[in-house]
Amino acid sequence: QKEVEQDPGPLSVPEGAIVSLNCTYSNSAFQYFMWYRQYSRKGPELLMYTYSSGNKEDGRFTAQVDKSSKYISLFIRDSQPSDSATYLCAMSARYGGATNKLIFGTGTLLAVQP
Amino acid sequence: NAGVTQTPKFQVLKTGQSMTLQCAQDMNHEYMSWYRQDPGMGLRLIHYSVGAGITDQGEVPNGYNVSRSTTEDFPLRLLSAAPSQTSVYFCASSYVGSSYNSPLHFGNGTRLTVT
């Protein structure tokens, strides 16, 4: 079983729809949770991060973490064609040295149709 | 400010050939790392470094070597390429510290095909 599971999609929605992207994980030591966005033929870029449980909102994007269920979500409101990309969840526990040893999900490919 | 620069963008190798993938960053980041991205597998950590002269193995290190002689550069060497190393390779860097406030910055990748 992978440490982080993510539905690969593809997910196709009409412009203006609310999008829900999800990841589950098995390692209860994870405390830092991130969402990266990756456009075609580009490197991933950090979209949002949260620490421990709770919600965080940034414009049209909301990240949710439920540590009791080992489940994280990214919601995109009023989705735009420019949101079409692969979305990767990533998470880590604290390490003594290299605290950026992130574990990534496989990514969900999202297409927003105009 | 260029960020993380990877060269080459594309490369085709024959089985058994060697090559070095270059990575340079201009953000004075202590932490640098190499990932490979394969369909259905996501991003997997190959090697990483927390500073000049310090390197360590990640999840999938076999077949790859690294060294870190300067803060800016972190090359990845394939000594004898195999078809299983066909992948997209990403270099990433950050400040050392909590991953909460020190996100990884990625380059745009090197697409490697081994025939």
Short mmCIF file of C-alpha atoms in Angstrom, two decimals:
data_model
loop_
_atom_site.label_atom_id
_atom_site.label_comp_id
_atom_site.label_asym_id
_atom_site.label_seq_id
_atom_site.Cartn_x
_atom_site.Cartn_y
_atom_site.Cartn_z
CA GLN A 1 0.00 0.00 0.00
CA LYS A 2 1.32 3.43 -0.95
CA GLU A 3 1.77 5.97 1.83
CA VAL A 4 -0.25 8.52 -0.14
CA GLU A 5 -3.14 7.65 -2.45
CA GLN A 6 -4.58 10.07 -5.00
CA ASP A 7 -7.17 9.47 -7.73
CA PRO A 8 -5.36 10.08 -11.04
CA GLY A 9 -8.46 11.26 -12.88
CA PRO A 10 -8.72 12.70 -15.46
CA LEU A 11 -11.37 15.01 -14.06
CA SER A 12 -13.25 17.16 -16.58
CA VAL A 13 -15.57 19.96 -15.38
CA PRO A 14 -17.30 22.95 -17.00
CA GLU A 15 -16.03 26.46 -16.32
CA GLY A 16 -17.45 27.85 -13.07
CA ALA A 17 -17.83 24.45 -11.39
CA ILE A 18 -16.61 23.65 -7.90
CA VAL A 19 -13.80 21.12 -8.00
CA SER A 20 -12.89 18.75 -5.18
CA LEU A 21 -9.51 17.00 -5.21
CA ASN A 22 -8.59 14.49 -2.52
CA CYS A 23 -5.78 12.43 -1.06
CA THR A 24 -5.67 9.79 1.64
CA TYR A 25 -2.59 8.75 3.57
CA SER A 26 -1.52 6.05 5.99
CA ASN A 27 1.36 7.59 7.98
CA SER A 28 0.00 9.25 11.11
CA ALA A 29 3.32 11.10 11.57
CA PHE A 30 2.56 13.44 8.65
CA GLN A 31 2.00 16.98 9.90
CA TYR A 32 2.68 19.18 6.88
CA PHE A 33 0.34 19.02 3.92
CA MET A 34 0.81 20.72 0.60
CA TRP A 35 -0.84 21.01 -2.78
CA TYR A 36 1.29 21.55 -5.87
CA ARG A 37 0.02 22.52 -9.31
CA GLN A 38 1.86 21.27 -12.39
CA TYR A 39 1.16 22.62 -15.85
CA SER A 40 2.02 20.46 -18.84
CA ARG A 41 5.79 20.17 -19.40
CA LYS A 42 6.56 22.33 -16.36
CA GLY A 43 7.78 21.67 -12.85
CA PRO A 44 5.34 21.57 -9.92
CA GLU A 45 4.73 24.85 -8.10
CA LEU A 46 3.43 25.21 -4.55
CA LEU A 47 -0.22 26.20 -4.45
CA MET A 48 -1.17 25.86 -0.79
CA TYR A 49 0.16 24.41 2.44
CA THR A 50 -1.36 23.64 5.83
CA TYR A 51 0.02 22.44 9.12
CA SER A 52 -1.87 19.80 11.10
CA SER A 53 -5.68 19.76 10.88
CA GLY A 54 -8.01 22.51 9.76
CA ASN A 55 -8.88 24.67 6.79
CA LYS A 56 -6.96 27.31 4.89
CA GLU A 57 -8.40 29.60 2.25
CA ASP A 58 -6.60 31.58 -0.45
CA GLY A 59 -8.81 33.25 -3.01
CA ARG A 60 -10.71 30.57 -4.93
CA PHE A 61 -8.74 27.76 -3.28
CA THR A 62 -9.47 26.05 0.06
CA ALA A 63 -7.32 23.31 1.57
CA GLN A 64 -8.75 21.01 4.23
CA VAL A 65 -6.96 18.51 6.44
CA ASP A 66 -8.71 15.87 8.54
CA LYS A 67 -5.99 14.06 10.45
CA SER A 68 -8.45 11.80 12.26
CA SER A 69 -9.52 10.36 8.89
CA LYS A 70 -6.07 10.77 7.25
CA TYR A 71 -7.75 12.68 4.43
CA ILE A 72 -6.91 15.98 2.75
CA SER A 73 -8.84 17.96 0.16
CA LEU A 74 -8.38 20.90 -2.18
CA PHE A 75 -11.47 22.79 -3.31
CA ILE A 76 -11.44 25.15 -6.28
CA ARG A 77 -14.39 27.51 -6.57
CA ASP A 78 -15.48 29.16 -9.83
CA SER A 79 -13.01 27.00 -11.77
CA GLN A 80 -11.35 28.58 -14.81
CA PRO A 81 -9.76 27.05 -17.92
CA SER A 82 -6.43 28.35 -16.57
CA ASP A 83 -6.86 25.93 -13.64
CA SER A 84 -6.40 23.01 -16.05
CA ALA A 85 -3.31 21.23 -14.73
CA THR A 86 -2.21 18.24 -12.68
CA TYR A 87 -2.65 18.72 -8.94
CA LEU A 88 -0.32 16.83 -6.63
CA CYS A 89 -0.76 16.47 -2.90
CA ALA A 90 2.40 16.20 -0.81
CA MET A 91 3.06 15.67 2.85
CA SER A 92 5.86 15.20 5.34
CA ALA A 93 6.65 14.60 8.98
CA ARG A 94 9.47 16.45 10.75
CA TYR A 95 12.90 14.98 10.29
CA GLY A 96 16.05 15.95 12.09
CA GLY A 97 17.95 16.98 8.96
CA ALA A 98 16.26 16.97 5.60
CA THR A 99 12.83 18.14 6.58
CA ASN A 100 11.80 18.49 2.96
CA LYS A 101 11.58 14.76 2.24
CA LEU A 102 8.10 15.13 0.86
CA ILE A 103 5.94 12.17 -0.10
CA PHE A 104 3.88 12.98 -3.17
CA GLY A 105 0.62 11.61 -4.46
CA THR A 106 0.48 10.52 -8.10
CA GLY A 107 -1.43 13.63 -9.13
CA THR A 108 -4.94 14.30 -10.48
CA LEU A 109 -5.27 15.67 -14.01
CA LEU A 110 -7.94 18.39 -14.13
CA ALA A 111 -9.44 19.83 -17.31
CA VAL A 112 -11.78 22.84 -17.05
CA GLN A 113 -13.85 23.19 -20.22
CA PRO A 114 -14.75 26.74 -21.37
CA ASN B 1 16.07 35.74 -10.72
CA ALA B 2 16.21 32.43 -12.62
CA GLY B 3 15.23 30.09 -9.75
CA VAL B 4 16.09 26.44 -10.51
CA THR B 5 17.61 25.79 -13.93
CA GLN B 6 17.89 22.30 -15.40
CA THR B 7 19.82 21.29 -18.51
CA PRO B 8 19.32 19.67 -20.92
CA LYS B 9 15.54 19.81 -21.45
CA PHE B 10 15.53 16.60 -23.51
CA GLN B 11 18.00 13.73 -23.88
CA VAL B 12 18.04 10.38 -25.65
CA LEU B 13 20.60 7.81 -24.54
CA LYS B 14 21.45 4.31 -25.61
CA THR B 15 21.59 1.57 -22.98
CA GLY B 16 24.95 1.64 -21.21
CA GLN B 17 25.79 5.26 -21.98
CA SER B 18 26.53 7.71 -19.20
CA MET B 19 25.48 11.31 -18.78
CA THR B 20 25.09 14.08 -16.24
CA LEU B 21 21.91 16.06 -15.68
CA GLN B 22 22.72 19.57 -14.54
CA CYS B 23 20.87 21.57 -11.89
CA ALA B 24 21.69 25.08 -10.68
CA GLN B 25 19.82 27.42 -8.33
CA ASP B 26 20.46 31.07 -7.56
CA MET B 27 18.38 31.40 -4.38
CA ASN B 28 21.15 30.40 -1.95
CA HIS B 29 19.14 27.36 -0.88
CA GLU B 30 20.94 24.83 1.30
CA TYR B 31 18.63 21.94 0.39
CA MET B 32 18.66 20.47 -3.12
CA SER B 33 17.11 17.26 -4.37
CA TRP B 34 16.41 15.14 -7.43
CA TYR B 35 13.07 13.50 -8.18
CA ARG B 36 11.90 11.31 -11.01
CA GLN B 37 8.30 11.41 -12.21
CA ASP B 38 6.72 8.39 -13.85
CA PRO B 39 3.08 7.75 -14.85
CA GLY B 40 1.15 6.17 -11.99
CA MET B 41 4.13 6.49 -9.61
CA GLY B 42 4.18 10.20 -8.87
CA LEU B 43 7.34 12.01 -7.83
CA ARG B 44 9.95 9.84 -6.15
CA LEU B 45 13.04 11.15 -4.38
CA ILE B 46 16.36 9.93 -5.80
CA HIS B 47 19.04 11.80 -3.83
CA TYR B 48 19.18 14.95 -1.77
CA SER B 49 21.70 17.30 -0.16
CA VAL B 50 21.41 19.63 2.84
CA GLY B 51 24.56 21.57 1.98
CA ALA B 52 27.86 21.53 0.11
CA GLY B 53 29.71 18.27 0.70
CA ILE B 54 26.65 16.50 2.19
CA THR B 55 24.48 14.11 0.20
CA ASP B 56 22.15 11.25 1.07
CA GLN B 57 19.95 8.69 -0.63
CA GLY B 58 16.25 9.02 -1.19
CA GLU B 59 13.67 6.41 -2.10
CA VAL B 60 15.09 5.24 -5.47
CA PRO B 61 18.87 5.90 -5.52
CA ASN B 62 20.12 2.86 -7.43
CA GLY B 63 21.81 3.69 -10.73
CA TYR B 64 22.37 7.35 -9.85
CA ASN B 65 25.24 9.28 -8.27
CA VAL B 66 25.33 12.83 -6.95
CA SER B 67 27.86 15.25 -5.48
CA ARG B 68 27.54 18.77 -4.09
CA SER B 69 30.71 20.81 -4.34
CA THR B 70 28.99 24.22 -4.29
CA THR B 71 25.76 25.60 -2.82
CA GLU B 72 24.47 26.42 -6.31
CA ASP B 73 24.98 23.17 -8.23
CA PHE B 74 23.72 19.62 -7.74
CA PRO B 75 24.41 17.38 -10.76
CA LEU B 76 22.86 13.93 -11.17
CA ARG B 77 24.98 11.27 -12.88
CA LEU B 78 23.76 8.18 -14.67
CA LEU B 79 26.77 5.88 -14.92
CA SER B 80 25.28 3.20 -17.20
CA ALA B 81 21.82 4.13 -18.49
CA ALA B 82 19.07 1.51 -18.52
CA PRO B 83 15.61 1.64 -20.17
CA SER B 84 14.07 1.65 -16.65
CA GLN B 85 15.62 5.10 -16.18
CA THR B 86 13.42 6.57 -18.90
CA SER B 87 11.58 9.28 -16.98
CA VAL B 88 11.18 12.99 -16.36
CA TYR B 89 13.73 14.23 -13.83
CA PHE B 90 13.11 17.25 -11.62
CA CYS B 91 15.56 19.14 -9.48
CA ALA B 92 14.14 21.02 -6.50
CA SER B 93 15.61 23.28 -3.84
CA SER B 94 14.60 25.04 -0.65
CA TYR B 95 15.95 26.48 2.58
CA VAL B 96 16.66 23.83 5.19
CA GLY B 97 14.11 23.90 7.95
CA SER B 98 10.46 23.26 8.45
CA SER B 99 8.80 22.23 5.22
CA TYR B 100 5.88 24.33 6.42
CA ASN B 101 7.55 27.62 5.59
CA SER B 102 10.21 26.48 3.19
CA PRO B 103 8.48 25.10 0.11
CA LEU B 104 10.32 23.26 -2.61
CA HIS B 105 11.07 25.20 -5.80
CA PHE B 106 11.20 22.95 -8.86
CA GLY B 107 12.96 23.28 -12.19
CA ASN B 108 11.11 22.50 -15.42
CA GLY B 109 12.54 19.02 -15.79
CA THR B 110 14.74 16.94 -18.07
CA ARG B 111 12.94 14.41 -20.24
CA LEU B 112 15.21 11.38 -20.62
CA THR B 113 14.63 8.44 -22.95
CA VAL B 114 16.90 5.38 -22.82
CA THR B 115 16.64 3.05 -25.81
#
